[in-house]
Amino acid sequence: MQRLLGIFLIIGFLFPLTWISESFAQENPAFDDSAGITIAPPTNVKAYDHPGDAGGAIVVEWDLSPQDHPENDLILGYEIFRAVYPDGEYESIGVASPGHTSYMDANAEDEHEYIYKVTATSGNGPSATAISNPAGSSPEWINFGMTNLFIIGLIICSSVIYFIMHAKKGGKLFLRKIGGLEAIDDAIGRATEMGRPILFIPGIHDMDDVQTIAGLTILNYIAKKVAEYDSRLHVPVCRSIVMTTARESIKEAYLSAGRPDAYSDDFVHYVTDEQFGYVAAVDGVMVREKPATCFYLGAFFAESLIMAETGNSIGAIQIAGTAMPAQLPFFVAACDYTLIGEELFAASAYLSGEPKQLGSLKGQDVGKVIAMAAIGVGVLVETIYVISGSSAIGNLSSFIKNLFVLG
Amino acid sequence: MRRQVPLAITFIVGWTLIIAVFIPHPPFGQLGENFTTYFDIIAVFAFILGGGNLIRVHGNKVYKKRQDWPYSIVTILGFVVVLIAGLFKIGNPDGLSGDLTQPGSLFQDLYTYIFAPLQATMFSLLAFFVASASYRAFRAKNKEATVLLVAAFIILLGRTPIGGYLTFWLPESLSFFHIPNLAYWIMTIPNLAGQRAILIGISLGVIAMSLRLILGIERSYLGGEGERS
Amino acid sequence: MPLYEKLKNIDRRVIYIFIALSVIIPLVFKIAFTEQASPIVQNIFDKIESLPEGSRVILSYDYSPSTAPEIQPMADALTRHILEKDLRLYNMALWAPGHNIATETTDRIIIAEFPEKVYGEDYLNLGFKAGNEFLIAVILTDLKKMYTTDAKGTDIDSIPMMQGVKNLRNFDLILSLGGGKPGLKEWILFAGDPGHIPVAGGATAVSAPNLYPYYPEQMLGLMGGMKGGAEYESALMKIYPQYKNKSHPGIDLMGPQAIAHLVIMIFVIIGNITYFIARKRGEER
């Protein structure tokens, strides 16, 4: 205790420093009054249909007022007015900050054409106005701004499907060993030997999250093993649809293991949708039932460490897997094995050993090659540009970057 | 047939929604949102299953006086009281037409004095568990673990004012080594690079998994068909 | 038992006691430090500072009471800043408990500190709606499809602040506080990117690293954890010194956080010392 107080005394020494740093506080710079200056309006106002949308939006663009400079604070913003073309009355529809050269009118109706005027506002009142061309909005059939996404998606999907077909025809595929999945059988065996239950947590998301589906595919495998070993399975869930799906999956697993008689709906039960209420209940189950093995496979948030540390404290073997990057360090620290990101999605293919499923994993490697090549080329070109300063290489760098920007 | 129908629905809806991403024109542009709304509606009805299961499991426990059955009474009571307080807006100054969260309503009081402190208590356990997990996990067992340990210390200091005080004396030319700047650099450069790599891997994993689901290759979540080894 | 053995087999409950004390003692003795906004936080402040009077800002309460101690300082500071700048504030929630928190913040900050502000003209509570990220996707094109009334049940068309608001594209800035799902990431993916609307916000320290990949291209700023809130408070106090006398829980709670970090570091050092002694003795490899 004395040591602790010592530590706090040392920290207390740092406290007066707060006073020192406060003395460095800066005051708000005085506003530069600019009365008497005439404000020039923005110029070259254009209006056009916002591309690649379902209609209802028109983009208004202009060139800045010549007096719009960050250093002089003269311009307070731009006000945009709209009128139905040709004879409607103008009404103010919005404002844009100084330095901004566009505004999206998202309240357009497709059946009208509109005309816009833009005025620069200042402390002395508004400037003269500049008027746009008439423009209308309409829905489009194809969003060409997503062509790049379409092509990349097409390549990745095609390669996944190609390798699935390839594997179906008996093509050989190499898959590295995944420790966490190799350990599942041993973990179930250990629980059986100890006569203690196996706890399975499918995350806290619903069935619309692919992580939950990935978790349930592994649950199916685990349930089959549990049925074979005649062990006990406990699956508390926090979503009703997950409850019904998990039951269905376990029931089928017991059926295919030849143990339909051993199945009970009580293996899976609903607790609550509320995140921390669910954690409290799961921790309670852990402390009371002391499961020998805990699986955490699905989507997790802050509850990951609370559950994994409780599991650690009761000496359970723990296998986790999630695609939530922020929770991975917690699982790695507190669990025996952790499936990192894509390993969770690969798990069911890996466990089933089905060529068709394994082929899909190979196909996703093509996506990785594209990503690595794009990153490598992008970094190289940008680095050369920074070193050389060549505008041609700068343009090439921008071109590569824009290849991966959605319009 | 029991498997074929859901697989066919998955196939048709899956491809339609993928294609709809690139077609903004009605009715395709709104398909994604509409289908999600359908899911939400189904999920709301499914809650009846969940709530029913909760009452059944805990009711059974109380009825058969199984181990720890008094806790089940607390669960059932909590469920019923909050449900009634919310449905009938008990104590609400504006009655049934007012906002559920108005001061004075039983629902808001239950929220303020029970729900909020309980939630905060559970979340605050993280502080304790982070400490014990860090104590166990951060060991300089090898070079990589040592780098991780040093980075962790810089972040721990850099995320508090103490980090700033420790290196405030550094000249401008060495400002990169100012602990908050170092922590910021670790978070936005090496950490970000790793995060992005994991995210790319996860996204590709999601694509492959989704394709397996849409093509009906992955069906074990439906219970499978005895194909597993 | 020698000291080495005691330290090697340290009970986790001992660690818990020290962590509890490291939080309680600085709270009791009010140990506090000053903060300086980092660029990622300052960007949010500068954005709000640059918005013209009357600009529309959404503040989405996407968190529950569990993370409120960490997130609430951000909500308080943002609310003060937005109203101080005479912007129009639209509170909403993607999380059900978020609505309760928004109501509580309105009572404590807006009604108490800005009595001149009028509900429906200067600020509005749209309340909670179910639908998660798909709610965002829907209101990106048509807000009234999901919100026909505000949280009080008033018809949305009769509210002055809603005149001229058709969808999210009519807003100048979206701020989301939380870090879970749905949260800031969903606002970026379903509103900021497709609608070209500036998005920023705050997240718990645990979730913040998830959001760094979106900065600065897709997310103009981020307040990470208690420190993010404290930095925003300090930025606010720098330009608006009147807030030095008001509550600043972020800055106040950075003291306990700093000490708790030190305690964790001390335990990690102890763990490493015992590990190296054990390795020297050949007990561990």
Coordinates of C-alpha atoms in Angstrom, one line a residue, chain A residues 53-297:
Chain A
D53 CA -28.3 8.3 -59.1
A54 CA -32.0 7.7 -58.8
G55 CA -32.8 11.3 -59.7
G56 CA -33.8 14.1 -57.4
A57 CA -30.3 15.7 -57.3
I58 CA -28.7 18.6 -59.2
V59 CA -25.1 19.8 -58.7
V60 CA -24.4 23.5 -58.7
E61 CA -20.8 24.6 -59.3
W62 CA -19.2 28.0 -59.4
D63 CA -15.8 29.7 -59.4
L64 CA -14.8 31.4 -56.2
S65 CA -15.3 35.1 -55.7
P66 CA -11.9 36.7 -56.3
Q67 CA -11.9 37.9 -52.7
D68 CA -12.4 34.4 -51.3
H69 CA -9.0 33.9 -49.6
P70 CA -8.5 32.1 -46.3
E71 CA -6.2 34.8 -45.1
N72 CA -8.6 37.8 -45.4
D73 CA -11.8 36.3 -43.9
L74 CA -13.9 38.6 -46.1
I75 CA -16.3 36.0 -47.5
L76 CA -18.5 34.3 -44.9
G77 CA -19.9 31.8 -47.4
Y78 CA -22.1 31.4 -50.5
E79 CA -25.9 31.3 -50.5
I80 CA -27.6 29.3 -53.2
F81 CA -31.0 30.3 -54.6
R82 CA -33.2 28.2 -56.8
A83 CA -36.2 28.9 -59.1
V84 CA -38.4 26.6 -61.2
Y85 CA -37.5 27.3 -64.8
P86 CA -38.6 29.5 -66.6
D87 CA -40.8 31.7 -64.4
G88 CA -40.6 30.5 -60.8
E89 CA -39.6 32.7 -57.9
Y90 CA -36.2 32.3 -56.4
E91 CA -35.9 30.8 -52.9
S92 CA -32.8 30.3 -50.7
I93 CA -32.0 26.5 -50.6
G94 CA -28.7 26.5 -48.7
V95 CA -25.3 27.8 -47.9
A96 CA -21.8 26.7 -48.6
S97 CA -18.7 27.5 -46.7
P98 CA -16.0 29.9 -48.0
G99 CA -13.6 28.1 -50.3
H100 CA -16.3 25.7 -51.5
T101 CA -17.2 25.6 -55.2
S102 CA -20.1 23.3 -55.3
Y103 CA -23.5 22.5 -53.7
M104 CA -25.8 19.6 -54.2
D105 CA -29.4 20.4 -54.4
A106 CA -30.9 17.2 -53.2
N107 CA -34.5 18.5 -53.1
A108 CA -35.0 18.6 -56.9
E109 CA -38.1 17.1 -58.4
D110 CA -37.5 15.2 -61.6
E111 CA -40.5 16.7 -63.4
H112 CA -39.1 20.3 -63.2
E113 CA -36.2 22.2 -64.6
Y114 CA -34.5 24.6 -62.3
I115 CA -32.3 27.7 -62.6
Y116 CA -29.8 28.7 -59.8
K117 CA -28.2 31.8 -58.7
V118 CA -25.3 32.0 -56.2
T119 CA -24.2 35.0 -54.1
A120 CA -21.2 35.5 -51.9
T121 CA -22.1 36.7 -48.4
S122 CA -19.9 38.9 -46.3
G123 CA -20.1 41.2 -43.2
N124 CA -21.2 44.0 -45.6
G125 CA -24.1 42.0 -47.0
P126 CA -24.4 39.8 -50.1
S127 CA -22.6 40.3 -53.4
A128 CA -24.2 40.6 -56.8
T129 CA -25.5 37.2 -58.1
A130 CA -24.4 34.9 -60.8
I131 CA -27.0 32.8 -62.6
S132 CA -26.7 29.2 -63.9
N133 CA -28.0 27.4 -67.0
P134 CA -31.3 25.6 -66.5
A135 CA -30.9 22.0 -65.4
G136 CA -33.1 19.0 -64.5
S137 CA -32.6 15.7 -62.7
S138 CA -33.5 12.2 -63.9
P139 CA -32.9 8.6 -62.7
E140 CA -30.2 6.6 -64.5
W141 CA -30.1 2.9 -65.3
I142 CA -26.4 2.4 -64.8
N143 CA -24.1 4.1 -62.3
F144 CA -20.9 4.5 -64.3
G145 CA -19.2 5.9 -61.3
M146 CA -19.0 2.3 -60.0
T147 CA -17.5 0.8 -63.1
N148 CA -14.2 0.2 -61.3
L149 CA -16.0 -1.6 -58.5
F150 CA -17.9 -3.7 -61.1
I151 CA -14.7 -4.7 -62.9
I152 CA -12.8 -5.6 -59.7
G153 CA -15.9 -7.5 -58.3
L154 CA -16.2 -9.3 -61.6
I155 CA -12.6 -10.4 -61.6
I156 CA -12.7 -11.6 -58.0
C157 CA -16.1 -13.4 -58.3
S158 CA -15.0 -15.0 -61.6
S159 CA -11.8 -16.2 -60.0
V160 CA -13.7 -17.6 -57.0
I161 CA -16.1 -19.4 -59.4
Y162 CA -13.3 -20.6 -61.6
F163 CA -11.4 -22.2 -58.8
I164 CA -14.6 -23.8 -57.4
M165 CA -15.1 -25.4 -60.9
H166 CA -11.4 -26.3 -61.0
A167 CA -11.5 -28.0 -57.6
K168 CA -14.7 -29.8 -58.6
K169 CA -12.8 -31.3 -61.5
G170 CA -10.2 -32.6 -59.0
G171 CA -7.6 -29.9 -59.3
K172 CA -5.1 -30.0 -56.4
L173 CA -5.3 -27.2 -53.8
F174 CA -2.9 -26.4 -51.0
L175 CA -4.3 -25.0 -47.8
R176 CA -2.0 -24.1 -44.9
K177 CA -2.8 -25.5 -41.4
I178 CA -4.9 -23.3 -39.2
G179 CA -4.0 -24.0 -35.6
G180 CA -7.3 -22.9 -34.1
L181 CA -9.3 -25.2 -36.3
E182 CA -7.0 -28.1 -35.8
A183 CA -7.5 -27.7 -32.0
I184 CA -11.3 -28.0 -32.1
D185 CA -11.4 -31.8 -31.9
D186 CA -9.0 -31.9 -29.0
A187 CA -10.9 -29.1 -27.2
I188 CA -14.2 -31.1 -27.5
G189 CA -12.4 -34.3 -26.4
R190 CA -11.1 -32.6 -23.3
A191 CA -14.5 -31.4 -22.3
T192 CA -15.8 -34.9 -22.8
E193 CA -13.1 -36.4 -20.6
M194 CA -13.7 -33.8 -17.9
G195 CA -17.4 -34.3 -18.0
R196 CA -18.0 -30.6 -18.4
P197 CA -20.0 -28.7 -21.0
I198 CA -18.9 -26.9 -24.1
L199 CA -20.0 -23.3 -24.4
F200 CA -20.5 -21.8 -27.9
I201 CA -21.0 -18.1 -28.4
P202 CA -22.0 -17.1 -31.9
G203 CA -21.3 -13.4 -31.4
I204 CA -23.8 -10.6 -30.8
H205 CA -25.0 -9.9 -34.3
D206 CA -28.0 -11.2 -36.1
M207 CA -28.2 -13.5 -39.1
D208 CA -27.7 -10.6 -41.5
D209 CA -24.0 -10.5 -40.5
V210 CA -21.9 -13.0 -42.5
Q211 CA -19.7 -13.5 -39.4
T212 CA -22.7 -15.0 -37.5
I213 CA -23.3 -17.4 -40.4
A214 CA -19.6 -18.3 -40.4
G215 CA -19.8 -19.0 -36.7
L216 CA -22.9 -21.2 -37.2
T217 CA -21.2 -23.2 -39.9
I218 CA -18.5 -24.1 -37.4
L219 CA -21.2 -24.8 -34.8
N220 CA -22.6 -27.4 -37.1
Y221 CA -19.2 -29.2 -37.2
I222 CA -18.8 -28.9 -33.4
A223 CA -22.3 -30.2 -32.7
K224 CA -21.6 -33.2 -34.8
K225 CA -18.5 -34.0 -32.8
V226 CA -20.3 -33.3 -29.6
A227 CA -23.0 -35.8 -30.6
E228 CA -20.4 -38.4 -31.5
Y229 CA -18.5 -37.9 -28.2
D230 CA -21.8 -37.7 -26.2
S231 CA -20.7 -34.5 -24.6
R232 CA -22.8 -31.5 -23.6
L233 CA -23.3 -28.3 -25.7
H234 CA -24.6 -25.0 -24.3
V235 CA -25.4 -22.1 -26.8
P236 CA -26.8 -18.9 -25.2
V237 CA -27.7 -16.5 -27.9
C238 CA -28.7 -12.8 -28.1
R239 CA -30.8 -12.9 -31.3
S240 CA -34.0 -14.7 -31.8
I241 CA -33.3 -15.6 -35.4
V242 CA -29.9 -16.9 -34.5
M243 CA -31.6 -19.1 -31.9
T244 CA -33.8 -20.8 -34.4
T245 CA -31.0 -21.1 -37.0
A246 CA -28.6 -22.6 -34.4
R247 CA -31.2 -25.1 -33.3
E248 CA -31.8 -26.2 -36.8
S249 CA -28.1 -26.5 -37.5
I250 CA -27.5 -28.5 -34.3
K251 CA -30.6 -30.7 -34.9
E252 CA -29.3 -31.6 -38.4
A253 CA -25.8 -32.3 -36.9
Y254 CA -27.2 -34.7 -34.3
L255 CA -29.3 -36.4 -37.0
S256 CA -26.3 -36.9 -39.3
A257 CA -24.2 -38.1 -36.4
G258 CA -26.9 -40.8 -35.8
R259 CA -27.9 -39.3 -32.4
P260 CA -31.3 -37.5 -33.0
D261 CA -32.5 -38.9 -29.6
A262 CA -29.8 -37.0 -27.8
Y263 CA -30.8 -33.6 -29.3
S264 CA -32.7 -31.1 -27.1
D265 CA -34.0 -27.6 -28.0
D266 CA -32.6 -26.5 -24.6
F267 CA -29.1 -26.6 -26.0
V268 CA -29.8 -23.2 -27.5
H269 CA -31.6 -20.5 -25.5
Y270 CA -32.3 -16.9 -26.0
V271 CA -31.0 -14.5 -23.3
T272 CA -31.4 -10.9 -24.4
D273 CA -30.7 -8.6 -27.3
E274 CA -28.9 -6.2 -24.9
Q275 CA -25.1 -6.5 -25.3
F276 CA -24.1 -6.2 -21.7
G277 CA -27.1 -8.0 -20.3
Y278 CA -26.0 -10.9 -22.6
V279 CA -22.4 -10.7 -21.3
A280 CA -23.5 -10.8 -17.7
A281 CA -25.6 -13.9 -18.4
V282 CA -22.8 -15.7 -20.3
D283 CA -20.3 -14.8 -17.5
G284 CA -22.8 -16.2 -15.0
V285 CA -23.1 -19.5 -17.0
M286 CA -19.3 -19.7 -17.1
V287 CA -18.8 -19.2 -13.4
R288 CA -21.6 -21.6 -12.4
E289 CA -21.2 -24.4 -15.0
K290 CA -17.4 -24.1 -15.5
P291 CA -17.3 -25.3 -19.1
A292 CA -14.1 -27.0 -20.1
T293 CA -14.1 -25.5 -23.6
C294 CA -15.4 -22.1 -24.8
F295 CA -15.9 -21.1 -28.4
Y296 CA -16.4 -17.5 -29.4
L297 CA -17.0 -17.4 -33.2

